[in-house]
mmCIF file of C-alpha atoms in Angstrom:
data_model
loop_
_atom_site.group_PDB
_atom_site.id
_atom_site.type_symbol
_atom_site.label_atom_id
_atom_site.label_comp_id
_atom_site.label_asym_id
_atom_site.label_seq_id
_atom_site.Cartn_x
_atom_site.Cartn_y
_atom_site.Cartn_z
ATOM 1 C CA MET A 965 -36.641 69.161 -60.193
ATOM 2 C CA GLN A 966 -39.062 70.339 -57.554
ATOM 3 C CA ALA A 967 -41.863 72.872 -57.643
ATOM 4 C CA ILE A 968 -43.547 74.630 -54.730
ATOM 5 C CA ILE A 969 -47.115 75.861 -55.215
ATOM 6 C CA LEU A 970 -48.233 78.611 -52.853
ATOM 7 C CA ALA A 971 -51.902 78.084 -51.914
ATOM 8 C CA ALA A 972 -52.270 79.297 -48.327
ATOM 9 C CA GLY A 973 -53.347 82.928 -48.565
ATOM 10 C CA GLU A 974 -56.649 84.349 -47.376
ATOM 11 C CA SER A 975 -57.565 85.443 -50.906
ATOM 12 C CA SER A 976 -59.055 88.572 -49.302
ATOM 13 C CA ARG A 977 -59.020 90.518 -52.590
ATOM 14 C CA PHE A 978 -60.974 87.633 -54.113
ATOM 15 C CA TRP A 979 -64.063 88.305 -51.994
ATOM 16 C CA PRO A 980 -66.888 87.290 -52.281
ATOM 17 C CA LEU A 981 -65.496 84.036 -53.702
ATOM 18 C CA ASN A 982 -63.079 83.359 -50.839
ATOM 19 C CA LYS A 983 -65.075 81.116 -48.501
ATOM 20 C CA ARG A 984 -62.542 78.547 -49.601
ATOM 21 C CA HIS A 985 -59.140 79.191 -51.157
ATOM 22 C CA LYS A 986 -59.454 80.746 -54.610
ATOM 23 C CA SER A 987 -57.534 77.831 -56.146
ATOM 24 C CA LEU A 988 -60.559 75.619 -55.430
ATOM 25 C CA ILE A 989 -62.896 77.537 -57.759
ATOM 26 C CA LYS A 990 -63.892 75.074 -60.458
ATOM 27 C CA ILE A 991 -63.641 75.477 -64.204
ATOM 28 C CA MET A 992 -64.697 72.577 -66.454
ATOM 29 C CA GLY A 993 -65.218 70.312 -63.467
ATOM 30 C CA LYS A 994 -61.750 70.716 -61.949
ATOM 31 C CA PRO A 995 -60.355 73.086 -59.285
ATOM 32 C CA LEU A 996 -58.006 75.728 -60.625
ATOM 33 C CA ILE A 997 -55.024 74.246 -58.802
ATOM 34 C CA TRP A 998 -55.518 71.050 -60.846
ATOM 35 C CA TYR A 999 -54.474 72.944 -63.976
ATOM 36 C CA THR A 1000 -51.335 74.280 -62.287
ATOM 37 C CA ILE A 1001 -50.323 70.786 -61.155
ATOM 38 C CA ASN A 1002 -51.164 69.280 -64.536
ATOM 39 C CA GLY A 1003 -48.973 71.842 -66.316
ATOM 40 C CA LEU A 1004 -46.029 71.090 -64.034
ATOM 41 C CA LYS A 1005 -46.486 67.359 -64.516
ATOM 42 C CA LYS A 1006 -46.462 67.752 -68.302
ATOM 43 C CA SER A 1007 -43.248 69.771 -68.076
ATOM 44 C CA GLY A 1008 -41.526 66.810 -66.413
ATOM 45 C CA ILE A 1009 -41.722 67.849 -62.753
ATOM 46 C CA ARG A 1010 -42.735 64.937 -60.553
ATOM 47 C CA GLU A 1011 -42.095 66.328 -57.072
ATOM 48 C CA ILE A 1012 -44.521 69.038 -55.978
ATOM 49 C CA ILE A 1013 -44.848 70.700 -52.578
ATOM 50 C CA ILE A 1014 -48.098 72.532 -51.858
ATOM 51 C CA VAL A 1015 -48.184 75.137 -49.097
ATOM 52 C CA GLN A 1016 -51.750 75.313 -47.774
ATOM 53 C CA GLY A 1017 -53.670 76.839 -44.875
ATOM 54 C CA PRO A 1018 -54.457 75.112 -41.565
ATOM 55 C CA LYS A 1019 -57.903 73.945 -42.759
ATOM 56 C CA LYS A 1020 -56.175 71.701 -45.329
ATOM 57 C CA GLU A 1021 -58.867 72.555 -47.902
ATOM 58 C CA VAL A 1022 -56.549 72.059 -50.857
ATOM 59 C CA GLU A 1023 -55.379 68.656 -49.665
ATOM 60 C CA LYS A 1024 -58.972 67.509 -49.059
ATOM 61 C CA GLU A 1025 -60.070 68.583 -52.537
ATOM 62 C CA LEU A 1026 -57.112 67.045 -54.344
ATOM 63 C CA LYS A 1027 -57.815 63.652 -52.786
ATOM 64 C CA ASN A 1028 -60.622 63.487 -55.346
ATOM 65 C CA HIS A 1029 -58.110 63.763 -58.207
ATOM 66 C CA SER A 1030 -55.235 61.504 -59.191
ATOM 67 C CA PHE A 1031 -51.838 62.737 -60.354
ATOM 68 C CA LYS A 1032 -48.775 60.825 -61.451
ATOM 69 C CA ALA A 1033 -46.629 62.985 -59.230
ATOM 70 C CA ASN A 1034 -45.231 62.929 -55.710
ATOM 71 C CA ILE A 1035 -47.226 65.620 -53.874
ATOM 72 C CA LYS A 1036 -46.336 66.731 -50.358
ATOM 73 C CA TYR A 1037 -48.343 69.194 -48.251
ATOM 74 C CA VAL A 1038 -47.070 71.671 -45.682
ATOM 75 C CA ILE A 1039 -49.064 74.058 -43.510
ATOM 76 C CA GLN A 1040 -48.673 77.820 -43.227
ATOM 77 C CA PRO A 1041 -50.510 78.593 -39.952
ATOM 78 C CA LYS A 1042 -51.077 82.268 -40.781
ATOM 79 C CA PRO A 1043 -51.073 83.889 -44.243
ATOM 80 C CA ILE A 1044 -48.214 86.305 -43.608
ATOM 81 C CA GLY A 1045 -46.593 86.322 -47.015
ATOM 82 C CA MET A 1046 -44.715 84.345 -49.645
ATOM 83 C CA ALA A 1047 -41.440 84.272 -47.765
ATOM 84 C CA ASP A 1048 -42.981 82.664 -44.695
ATOM 85 C CA ALA A 1049 -44.874 80.207 -46.922
ATOM 86 C CA LEU A 1050 -41.635 79.235 -48.641
ATOM 87 C CA SER A 1051 -39.840 78.770 -45.330
ATOM 88 C CA ARG A 1052 -42.444 76.152 -44.319
ATOM 89 C CA ALA A 1053 -41.144 73.900 -47.100
ATOM 90 C CA THR A 1054 -37.447 74.278 -46.207
ATOM 91 C CA ASP A 1055 -37.024 70.700 -44.973
ATOM 92 C CA TYR A 1056 -38.039 69.327 -48.379
ATOM 93 C CA LEU A 1057 -35.953 71.638 -50.562
ATOM 94 C CA LYS A 1058 -33.107 70.492 -52.776
ATOM 95 C CA ASP A 1059 -30.410 72.620 -54.399
ATOM 96 C CA GLN A 1060 -32.764 74.426 -56.759
ATOM 97 C CA PHE A 1061 -36.519 74.551 -57.156
ATOM 98 C CA PHE A 1062 -39.379 76.407 -58.793
ATOM 99 C CA VAL A 1063 -41.886 78.511 -56.878
ATOM 100 C CA LEU A 1064 -45.270 79.221 -58.432
ATOM 101 C CA ASP A 1065 -48.274 81.225 -57.400
ATOM 102 C CA VAL A 1066 -51.271 78.907 -57.461
ATOM 103 C CA GLY A 1067 -52.787 80.898 -60.317
ATOM 104 C CA ARG A 1068 -49.953 80.235 -62.734
ATOM 105 C CA PHE A 1069 -51.798 77.710 -64.896
ATOM 106 C CA ASP A 1070 -49.271 78.301 -67.664
ATOM 107 C CA GLY A 1071 -46.319 77.845 -65.315
ATOM 108 C CA GLY A 1072 -45.386 74.476 -66.768
ATOM 109 C CA ASP A 1073 -44.791 76.149 -70.149
ATOM 110 C CA TYR A 1074 -41.900 78.145 -68.687
ATOM 111 C CA ILE A 1075 -40.005 75.476 -66.770
ATOM 112 C CA ARG A 1076 -37.635 74.754 -69.652
ATOM 113 C CA PRO A 1077 -37.140 78.417 -70.711
ATOM 114 C CA LEU A 1078 -36.142 79.349 -67.150
ATOM 115 C CA LEU A 1079 -33.719 76.424 -66.954
ATOM 116 C CA LYS A 1080 -32.291 77.378 -70.347
ATOM 117 C CA LYS A 1081 -31.693 80.952 -69.186
ATOM 118 C CA GLN A 1082 -29.999 79.665 -66.043
ATOM 119 C CA LYS A 1083 -27.708 77.433 -68.093
ATOM 120 C CA SER A 1084 -26.816 80.126 -70.645
ATOM 121 C CA THR A 1085 -26.029 82.841 -68.064
ATOM 122 C CA GLY A 1086 -24.729 80.787 -65.154
ATOM 123 C CA ASP A 1087 -26.937 82.826 -62.814
ATOM 124 C CA GLN A 1088 -29.004 80.862 -60.330
ATOM 125 C CA LEU A 1089 -32.104 83.011 -59.761
ATOM 126 C CA ILE A 1090 -34.436 83.473 -62.732
ATOM 127 C CA LEU A 1091 -37.824 85.262 -62.809
ATOM 128 C CA LEU A 1092 -40.699 85.218 -65.253
ATOM 129 C CA GLY A 1093 -41.966 88.611 -66.363
ATOM 130 C CA ALA A 1094 -44.791 89.947 -68.525
ATOM 131 C CA LYS A 1095 -45.998 93.303 -69.806
ATOM 132 C CA THR A 1096 -48.866 95.029 -68.014
ATOM 133 C CA ASP A 1097 -51.081 98.016 -68.717
ATOM 134 C CA ASN A 1098 -51.687 98.520 -64.964
ATOM 135 C CA PRO A 1099 -48.273 98.651 -63.236
ATOM 136 C CA GLN A 1100 -49.841 100.231 -60.130
ATOM 137 C CA LEU A 1101 -51.346 96.840 -59.247
ATOM 138 C CA TYR A 1102 -48.200 94.700 -59.365
ATOM 139 C CA GLY A 1103 -44.548 94.262 -58.488
ATOM 140 C CA ILE A 1104 -42.731 96.068 -61.314
ATOM 141 C CA LEU A 1105 -39.177 95.314 -62.433
ATOM 142 C CA SER A 1106 -36.323 97.742 -62.942
ATOM 143 C CA LEU A 1107 -34.283 96.168 -65.746
ATOM 144 C CA GLU A 1108 -30.936 96.423 -67.495
ATOM 145 C CA ARG A 1109 -31.553 94.296 -70.570
ATOM 146 C CA ASP A 1110 -32.338 90.840 -69.100
ATOM 147 C CA ARG A 1111 -30.843 91.604 -65.668
ATOM 148 C CA VAL A 1112 -33.249 92.544 -62.896
ATOM 149 C CA LYS A 1113 -31.955 95.372 -60.725
ATOM 150 C CA GLU A 1114 -34.936 95.958 -58.428
ATOM 151 C CA ILE A 1115 -38.601 95.155 -57.780
ATOM 152 C CA ILE A 1116 -40.904 98.067 -56.966
ATOM 153 C CA GLU A 1117 -44.198 97.040 -55.357
ATOM 154 C CA LYS A 1118 -47.253 98.873 -56.704
ATOM 155 C CA PRO A 1119 -45.434 102.001 -57.900
ATOM 156 C CA LYS A 1120 -47.391 105.236 -58.089
ATOM 157 C CA LYS A 1121 -48.457 106.315 -61.553
ATOM 158 C CA GLY A 1122 -45.575 108.058 -63.316
ATOM 159 C CA THR A 1123 -42.883 106.501 -61.085
ATOM 160 C CA GLU A 1124 -42.919 102.948 -62.486
ATOM 161 C CA PRO A 1125 -39.447 101.840 -63.718
ATOM 162 C CA SER A 1126 -40.944 99.767 -66.556
ATOM 163 C CA ASN A 1127 -44.160 98.092 -67.669
ATOM 164 C CA ILE A 1128 -42.846 94.614 -66.828
ATOM 165 C CA LYS A 1129 -44.426 92.829 -63.872
ATOM 166 C CA VAL A 1130 -43.407 89.716 -61.966
ATOM 167 C CA VAL A 1131 -45.916 87.000 -62.798
ATOM 168 C CA GLY A 1132 -45.362 84.431 -60.072
ATOM 169 C CA VAL A 1133 -42.939 81.849 -61.510
ATOM 170 C CA TYR A 1134 -39.450 81.745 -59.969
ATOM 171 C CA LEU A 1135 -36.427 79.477 -60.302
ATOM 172 C CA LEU A 1136 -34.587 79.769 -56.998
ATOM 173 C CA PRO A 1137 -31.423 78.325 -55.464
ATOM 174 C CA LYS A 1138 -31.692 76.951 -51.947
ATOM 175 C CA GLU A 1139 -29.333 79.686 -50.729
ATOM 176 C CA PHE A 1140 -32.181 82.148 -51.295
ATOM 177 C CA ILE A 1141 -33.576 81.004 -47.938
ATOM 178 C CA ASP A 1142 -30.518 82.549 -46.269
ATOM 179 C CA TYR A 1143 -31.378 85.915 -47.791
ATOM 180 C CA TYR A 1144 -34.946 85.677 -46.556
ATOM 181 C CA GLN A 1145 -33.702 84.994 -43.033
ATOM 182 C CA ARG A 1146 -31.797 88.295 -43.150
ATOM 183 C CA ILE A 1147 -35.016 90.243 -43.787
ATOM 184 C CA PRO A 1148 -37.418 91.347 -40.996
ATOM 185 C CA GLU A 1149 -40.787 89.589 -41.280
ATOM 186 C CA ARG A 1150 -43.241 91.833 -43.093
ATOM 187 C CA GLN A 1151 -45.802 91.738 -45.906
ATOM 188 C CA TYR A 1152 -43.288 91.956 -48.746
ATOM 189 C CA ALA A 1153 -40.442 90.006 -47.147
ATOM 190 C CA PHE A 1154 -40.142 87.746 -50.202
ATOM 191 C CA GLU A 1155 -39.754 90.711 -52.542
ATOM 192 C CA ASN A 1156 -37.315 92.361 -50.116
ATOM 193 C CA ALA A 1157 -35.248 89.177 -50.016
ATOM 194 C CA LEU A 1158 -35.188 89.182 -53.820
ATOM 195 C CA SER A 1159 -33.978 92.792 -53.792
ATOM 196 C CA LEU A 1160 -31.244 91.910 -51.295
ATOM 197 C CA TYR A 1161 -30.146 88.997 -53.471
ATOM 198 C CA MET A 1162 -30.044 91.324 -56.508
ATOM 199 C CA LYS A 1163 -27.599 93.632 -54.743
ATOM 200 C CA GLU A 1164 -25.121 90.808 -54.320
ATOM 201 C CA LYS A 1165 -25.749 88.528 -57.307
ATOM 202 C CA ASN A 1166 -27.256 88.649 -60.779
ATOM 203 C CA VAL A 1167 -30.929 87.896 -61.298
ATOM 204 C CA ARG A 1168 -32.221 87.289 -64.823
ATOM 205 C CA ILE A 1169 -35.634 87.506 -66.436
ATOM 206 C CA VAL A 1170 -37.455 85.410 -69.014
ATOM 207 C CA MET A 1171 -40.348 87.171 -70.726
ATOM 208 C CA ALA A 1172 -43.664 85.364 -71.082
ATOM 209 C CA ARG A 1173 -44.411 84.528 -74.716
ATOM 210 C CA GLU A 1174 -48.082 85.491 -74.463
ATOM 211 C CA LYS A 1175 -50.409 87.324 -72.116
ATOM 212 C CA THR A 1176 -50.513 85.452 -68.827
ATOM 213 C CA PRO A 1177 -53.805 85.182 -66.934
ATOM 214 C CA SER A 1178 -53.846 86.737 -63.475
ATOM 215 C CA LEU A 1179 -55.884 85.681 -60.433
ATOM 216 C CA LYS A 1180 -55.808 88.651 -58.095
ATOM 217 C CA TYR A 1181 -59.417 89.891 -58.200
ATOM 218 C CA PRO A 1182 -62.620 87.879 -58.780
ATOM 219 C CA TRP A 1183 -63.219 89.323 -62.251
ATOM 220 C CA HIS A 1184 -59.861 87.867 -63.343
ATOM 221 C CA LEU A 1185 -61.710 84.548 -63.490
ATOM 222 C CA PHE A 1186 -63.162 85.594 -66.848
ATOM 223 C CA GLU A 1187 -59.709 85.779 -68.392
ATOM 224 C CA VAL A 1188 -58.649 82.549 -66.665
ATOM 225 C CA GLU A 1189 -61.756 80.693 -67.812
ATOM 226 C CA LYS A 1190 -61.267 81.854 -71.403
ATOM 227 C CA TYR A 1191 -57.631 80.759 -71.323
ATOM 228 C CA LEU A 1192 -58.506 77.309 -69.937
ATOM 229 C CA ILE A 1193 -61.481 76.755 -72.254
ATOM 230 C CA ASN A 1194 -59.433 77.699 -75.312
ATOM 231 C CA ARG A 1195 -56.715 75.310 -74.229
ATOM 232 C CA PHE A 1196 -58.547 72.313 -72.792
ATOM 233 C CA LEU A 1197 -62.225 72.220 -73.800
ATOM 234 C CA LYS A 1198 -63.184 69.227 -75.944
ATOM 235 C CA ALA A 1199 -66.459 69.040 -77.841
ATOM 236 C CA LYS A 1200 -68.384 66.036 -76.543
ATOM 237 C CA THR A 1201 -71.863 65.037 -75.458
ATOM 238 C CA GLU A 1202 -71.886 62.236 -72.897
ATOM 239 C CA LYS A 1203 -74.083 59.251 -73.800
ATOM 240 C CA SER A 1204 -76.348 59.697 -70.758
ATOM 241 C CA ALA A 1205 -77.143 63.327 -71.630
ATOM 242 C CA LYS A 1206 -80.594 64.006 -73.092
ATOM 243 C CA ILE A 1207 -80.841 66.630 -75.826
ATOM 244 C CA ALA A 1208 -84.240 67.622 -77.258
ATOM 245 C CA LYS A 1209 -84.521 67.166 -81.022
ATOM 246 C CA ASN A 1210 -85.123 70.840 -81.678
ATOM 247 C CA ALA A 1211 -82.424 72.083 -79.296
ATOM 248 C CA THR A 1212 -79.459 73.707 -81.059
ATOM 249 C CA ILE A 1213 -75.816 73.017 -80.201
ATOM 250 C CA GLN A 1214 -73.275 75.129 -82.094
ATOM 251 C CA ASN A 1215 -69.468 75.253 -82.100
ATOM 252 C CA LYS A 1216 -67.387 73.569 -79.412
ATOM 253 C CA VAL A 1217 -69.564 72.451 -76.488
ATOM 254 C CA TYR A 1218 -69.088 69.817 -73.777
ATOM 255 C CA ILE A 1219 -72.283 68.412 -72.257
ATOM 256 C CA GLY A 1220 -71.825 66.232 -69.170
ATOM 257 C CA LYS A 1221 -73.388 63.048 -67.849
ATOM 258 C CA ASN A 1222 -77.155 63.052 -67.235
ATOM 259 C CA ALA A 1223 -77.473 66.653 -68.403
ATOM 260 C CA LYS A 1224 -80.788 67.677 -69.971
ATOM 261 C CA VAL A 1225 -81.270 70.265 -72.708
ATOM 262 C CA PHE A 1226 -84.952 70.993 -73.301
ATOM 263 C CA GLU A 1227 -86.910 72.029 -76.377
ATOM 264 C CA GLY A 1228 -85.925 75.244 -78.076
ATOM 265 C CA ALA A 1229 -82.753 75.724 -76.040
ATOM 266 C CA ILE A 1230 -79.683 77.061 -77.861
ATOM 267 C CA ILE A 1231 -76.067 76.573 -76.744
ATOM 268 C CA LYS A 1232 -73.450 78.509 -78.734
ATOM 269 C CA GLY A 1233 -69.957 77.436 -77.784
ATOM 270 C CA PRO A 1234 -67.362 77.399 -76.644
ATOM 271 C CA CYS A 1235 -69.255 76.346 -73.507
ATOM 272 C CA TYR A 1236 -68.966 73.760 -70.743
ATOM 273 C CA ILE A 1237 -72.175 72.178 -69.392
ATOM 274 C CA GLY A 1238 -71.417 69.974 -66.363
ATOM 275 C CA ASP A 1239 -72.949 66.742 -65.126
ATOM 276 C CA ASN A 1240 -76.652 66.806 -64.165
ATOM 277 C CA CYS A 1241 -77.178 70.305 -65.528
ATOM 278 C CA VAL A 1242 -80.624 71.299 -66.815
ATOM 279 C CA ILE A 1243 -81.035 73.833 -69.616
ATOM 280 C CA GLY A 1244 -84.691 74.914 -69.771
ATOM 281 C CA ASN A 1245 -86.968 75.543 -72.735
ATOM 282 C CA ASN A 1246 -85.931 78.363 -75.076
ATOM 283 C CA SER A 1247 -82.907 79.326 -72.996
ATOM 284 C CA LEU A 1248 -79.821 80.764 -74.671
ATOM 285 C CA ILE A 1249 -76.341 79.862 -73.408
ATOM 286 C CA ARG A 1250 -73.583 81.750 -75.206
ATOM 287 C CA GLU A 1251 -69.827 81.794 -75.600
ATOM 288 C CA TYR A 1252 -67.417 81.175 -72.726
ATOM 289 C CA THR A 1253 -70.053 80.090 -70.256
ATOM 290 C CA ASP A 1254 -69.021 77.476 -67.698
ATOM 291 C CA LEU A 1255 -71.813 75.702 -65.806
ATOM 292 C CA GLU A 1256 -70.517 73.318 -63.155
ATOM 293 C CA LYS A 1257 -72.463 70.232 -62.122
ATOM 294 C CA ASP A 1258 -76.070 70.384 -60.900
ATOM 295 C CA VAL A 1259 -76.738 73.849 -62.352
ATOM 296 C CA LEU A 1260 -80.309 74.595 -63.422
ATOM 297 C CA ILE A 1261 -81.051 77.228 -66.053
ATOM 298 C CA GLY A 1262 -84.778 77.972 -66.171
ATOM 299 C CA ALA A 1263 -86.869 78.574 -69.258
ATOM 300 C CA ASN A 1264 -86.253 81.711 -71.336
ATOM 301 C CA ALA A 1265 -83.012 82.662 -69.577
ATOM 302 C CA GLU A 1266 -79.949 84.072 -71.343
ATOM 303 C CA VAL A 1267 -76.452 83.429 -70.006
ATOM 304 C CA VAL A 1268 -73.296 84.723 -71.683
ATOM 305 C CA ARG A 1269 -69.605 84.685 -70.674
ATOM 306 C CA SER A 1270 -70.498 83.635 -67.149
ATOM 307 C CA ILE A 1271 -69.257 81.129 -64.581
ATOM 308 C CA PHE A 1272 -71.703 79.281 -62.340
ATOM 309 C CA GLN A 1273 -70.312 77.071 -59.609
ATOM 310 C CA GLU A 1274 -72.056 73.847 -58.510
ATOM 311 C CA ASP A 1275 -75.756 73.705 -57.632
ATOM 312 C CA VAL A 1276 -76.722 77.179 -58.894
ATOM 313 C CA HIS A 1277 -80.368 77.622 -59.919
ATOM 314 C CA ILE A 1278 -81.606 80.548 -61.976
ATOM 315 C CA HIS A 1279 -84.915 81.244 -63.721
ATOM 316 C CA SER A 1280 -85.766 83.585 -66.576
ATOM 317 C CA GLY A 1281 -83.559 86.648 -66.836
ATOM 318 C CA PHE A 1282 -80.246 87.860 -68.259
ATOM 319 C CA PHE A 1283 -76.848 86.960 -66.791
ATOM 320 C CA GLY A 1284 -73.901 88.499 -68.596
ATOM 321 C CA ASP A 1285 -70.228 88.415 -67.590
ATOM 322 C CA SER A 1286 -71.167 87.279 -64.076
ATOM 323 C CA ILE A 1287 -69.935 84.736 -61.538
ATOM 324 C CA LEU A 1288 -72.252 82.900 -59.148
ATOM 325 C CA GLY A 1289 -70.930 80.954 -56.175
ATOM 326 C CA GLU A 1290 -72.025 77.477 -55.168
ATOM 327 C CA GLY A 1291 -75.646 77.026 -54.082
ATOM 328 C CA CYS A 1292 -77.028 80.394 -55.273
ATOM 329 C CA ARG A 1293 -80.733 80.735 -56.054
ATOM 330 C CA ILE A 1294 -81.875 83.519 -58.380
ATOM 331 C CA GLY A 1295 -85.533 84.444 -58.930
ATOM 332 C CA ALA A 1296 -87.273 84.925 -62.274
ATOM 333 C CA GLY A 1297 -86.822 88.197 -64.126
ATOM 334 C CA THR A 1298 -83.504 89.108 -62.522
ATOM 335 C CA VAL A 1299 -81.033 90.972 -64.729
ATOM 336 C CA THR A 1300 -77.305 91.567 -64.319
ATOM 337 C CA ALA A 1301 -76.447 94.811 -66.081
ATOM 338 C CA ASN A 1302 -73.034 94.131 -67.602
ATOM 339 C CA VAL A 1303 -72.344 97.367 -69.514
ATOM 340 C CA ARG A 1304 -72.267 100.966 -68.323
ATOM 341 C CA ILE A 1305 -74.746 103.286 -69.989
ATOM 342 C CA ASP A 1306 -71.814 105.400 -71.249
ATOM 343 C CA ARG A 1307 -69.967 102.238 -72.364
ATOM 344 C CA GLY A 1308 -66.945 103.162 -70.236
ATOM 345 C CA LYS A 1309 -64.604 100.926 -68.232
ATOM 346 C CA ILE A 1310 -66.286 99.383 -65.198
ATOM 347 C CA ASN A 1311 -65.016 100.089 -61.677
ATOM 348 C CA SER A 1312 -65.453 97.835 -58.670
ATOM 349 C CA ILE A 1313 -64.852 98.366 -54.955
ATOM 350 C CA VAL A 1314 -62.413 95.956 -53.267
ATOM 351 C CA LYS A 1315 -61.543 96.371 -49.580
ATOM 352 C CA GLY A 1316 -62.841 99.943 -49.731
ATOM 353 C CA GLU A 1317 -60.723 100.903 -52.748
ATOM 354 C CA LYS A 1318 -62.108 101.746 -56.178
ATOM 355 C CA ILE A 1319 -60.428 99.529 -58.772
ATOM 356 C CA ASN A 1320 -60.641 100.002 -62.522
ATOM 357 C CA THR A 1321 -61.325 96.467 -63.739
ATOM 358 C CA GLY A 1322 -60.268 97.320 -67.277
ATOM 359 C CA LEU A 1323 -63.452 95.638 -68.492
ATOM 360 C CA ASN A 1324 -66.164 97.154 -70.651
ATOM 361 C CA SER A 1325 -68.466 94.208 -69.888
ATOM 362 C CA PHE A 1326 -68.765 93.042 -66.279
ATOM 363 C CA GLY A 1327 -71.932 92.032 -64.453
ATOM 364 C CA ALA A 1328 -72.008 90.808 -60.860
ATOM 365 C CA VAL A 1329 -70.037 88.440 -58.634
ATOM 366 C CA ILE A 1330 -72.108 86.635 -55.996
ATOM 367 C CA GLY A 1331 -70.799 84.490 -53.125
ATOM 368 C CA GLU A 1332 -72.074 81.110 -51.943
ATOM 369 C CA ASN A 1333 -75.680 80.308 -50.957
ATOM 370 C CA THR A 1334 -77.061 83.752 -51.694
ATOM 371 C CA LYS A 1335 -80.719 84.095 -52.665
ATOM 372 C CA VAL A 1336 -81.958 86.833 -54.991
ATOM 373 C CA GLY A 1337 -85.682 87.533 -55.341
ATOM 374 C CA ILE A 1338 -87.689 88.056 -58.519
ATOM 375 C CA ASN A 1339 -87.233 91.040 -60.832
ATOM 376 C CA CYS A 1340 -84.007 92.288 -59.253
ATOM 377 C CA SER A 1341 -81.497 94.475 -61.097
ATOM 378 C CA LEU A 1342 -77.772 94.120 -60.345
ATOM 379 C CA MET A 1343 -75.641 97.020 -61.548
ATOM 380 C CA PRO A 1344 -72.272 96.501 -63.343
ATOM 381 C CA GLY A 1345 -69.268 95.496 -61.262
ATOM 382 C CA LYS A 1346 -71.153 94.908 -58.007
ATOM 383 C CA LEU A 1347 -69.998 92.259 -55.524
ATOM 384 C CA ILE A 1348 -72.542 90.463 -53.322
ATOM 385 C CA GLY A 1349 -71.406 88.356 -50.372
ATOM 386 C CA SER A 1350 -72.247 84.809 -49.309
ATOM 387 C CA ASN A 1351 -75.431 83.873 -47.428
ATOM 388 C CA CYS A 1352 -77.211 87.059 -48.450
ATOM 389 C CA LEU A 1353 -80.901 87.596 -49.116
ATOM 390 C CA ILE A 1354 -81.827 90.152 -51.778
ATOM 391 C CA GLY A 1355 -85.499 91.119 -51.704
ATOM 392 C CA PRO A 1356 -87.731 91.221 -54.793
ATOM 393 C CA LYS A 1357 -87.571 94.212 -57.162
ATOM 394 C CA THR A 1358 -84.359 95.381 -55.514
ATOM 395 C CA VAL A 1359 -81.792 97.419 -57.440
ATOM 396 C CA VAL A 1360 -78.299 96.538 -56.227
ATOM 397 C CA SER A 1361 -76.077 99.557 -56.862
ATOM 398 C CA GLU A 1362 -73.478 98.946 -54.141
ATOM 399 C CA ASN A 1363 -71.514 96.005 -52.757
ATOM 400 C CA ILE A 1364 -73.361 93.908 -50.173
ATOM 401 C CA LYS A 1365 -71.481 92.279 -47.294
ATOM 402 C CA ASP A 1366 -71.755 88.606 -46.326
ATOM 403 C CA ASN A 1367 -74.792 87.533 -44.279
ATOM 404 C CA THR A 1368 -76.887 90.576 -45.180
ATOM 405 C CA SER A 1369 -80.556 90.977 -46.044
ATOM 406 C CA PHE A 1370 -81.069 93.818 -48.505
ATOM 407 C CA TYR A 1371 -84.534 95.077 -49.393
ATOM 408 C CA ALA A 1372 -84.169 98.242 -51.448
ATOM 409 C CA GLU A 1373 -87.936 98.309 -52.009
ATOM 410 C CA PHE A 1374 -88.354 99.056 -48.302
ATOM 411 C CA LYS A 1375 -86.343 102.317 -48.254
ATOM 412 C CA GLY A 1376 -82.998 100.532 -48.438
ATOM 413 C CA ILE A 1377 -83.359 98.873 -45.012
ATOM 414 C CA LYS A 1378 -80.589 96.373 -44.331
ATOM 415 C CA LYS A 1379 -80.215 93.917 -41.492
ATOM 416 C CA THR A 1380 -77.752 91.200 -40.596
ATOM 417 C CA ILE A 1381 -78.904 87.589 -40.717
ATOM 418 C CA LYS A 1382 -78.147 85.824 -37.467
#
């Protein structure tokens, strides 16, 4: 069996964490796509085709990891949809194959159930579905028992045919390519080709056994990280790590090579502390925090349910339910407000559209190499771009674009860094 992993999109809805493809965000020292490949390998699939962008970022990253699988790479020159991405792999395709979105870390769990459904029904095209509380954000299925009649993309509230979404794992016959070629090229050509196939042949669904993590918006990383930590984190302290005698390590915690945990620090797992990390005096690191390698947590800081990419440095302050991109520097006394004062659901703005994140706790997401001055306050659900400079004592109450200097103390003056 073959599997195709789609990893060539712009990840535009994943801003400000889209300087590289979203599948290259790291959790527990490995890029997200590693978990997708590993799941497929464990399910018995040994031939994997990865569709990537012209920069070949995925291929370059995966050279640092070994897999007992035959991996081929193809290029999608422009990110113009799933159907075009799939067509790039046509020369490698056999009679039937799986197609997975790169964020389907649990995809390997459903290889056998999809094959079983195919065998029991005799139908060749099988989808994976899952329940959703937000059908307006997804492709929603119109169903007749286990037969899929239609896919409705992002239906308006009150018009959705069900609460079952497509979750990005497909078992397809090679003849599906013929249906795609009958569809005009457009954003949802893949979904339109599926709908055309449904008019002529049966398509079946397998329901996911548990809630499946999504990877559409940056805050979805919290759910993904929790899923991966619960599944893969192992409690271990590497021999070269140095832990102060009066530091406290509780529950399941991994501490990497050459990491240092200073006096009075407390780490309450589950947590991942990467290689060369430094946890300063009297700092508190709490549940579901992932610190990638070379992260520095200054004295008296508190970090909870947050994800810090490589080489992030912070000083004293509070960082709750936040994500910091590689190379960020955060001044002392900075606070990420992660709860609304009325305790309601937190909204965020993505591509000019207000999105209900569904989260009651959500701090900030900050892109790569951004610097934040001392005593700044970041309001809930705010997104800050890469290469930004946030002046001291600034209150960030709106999204900030890439390459921007923002000094709220000086009457909100903003200027672009050149």
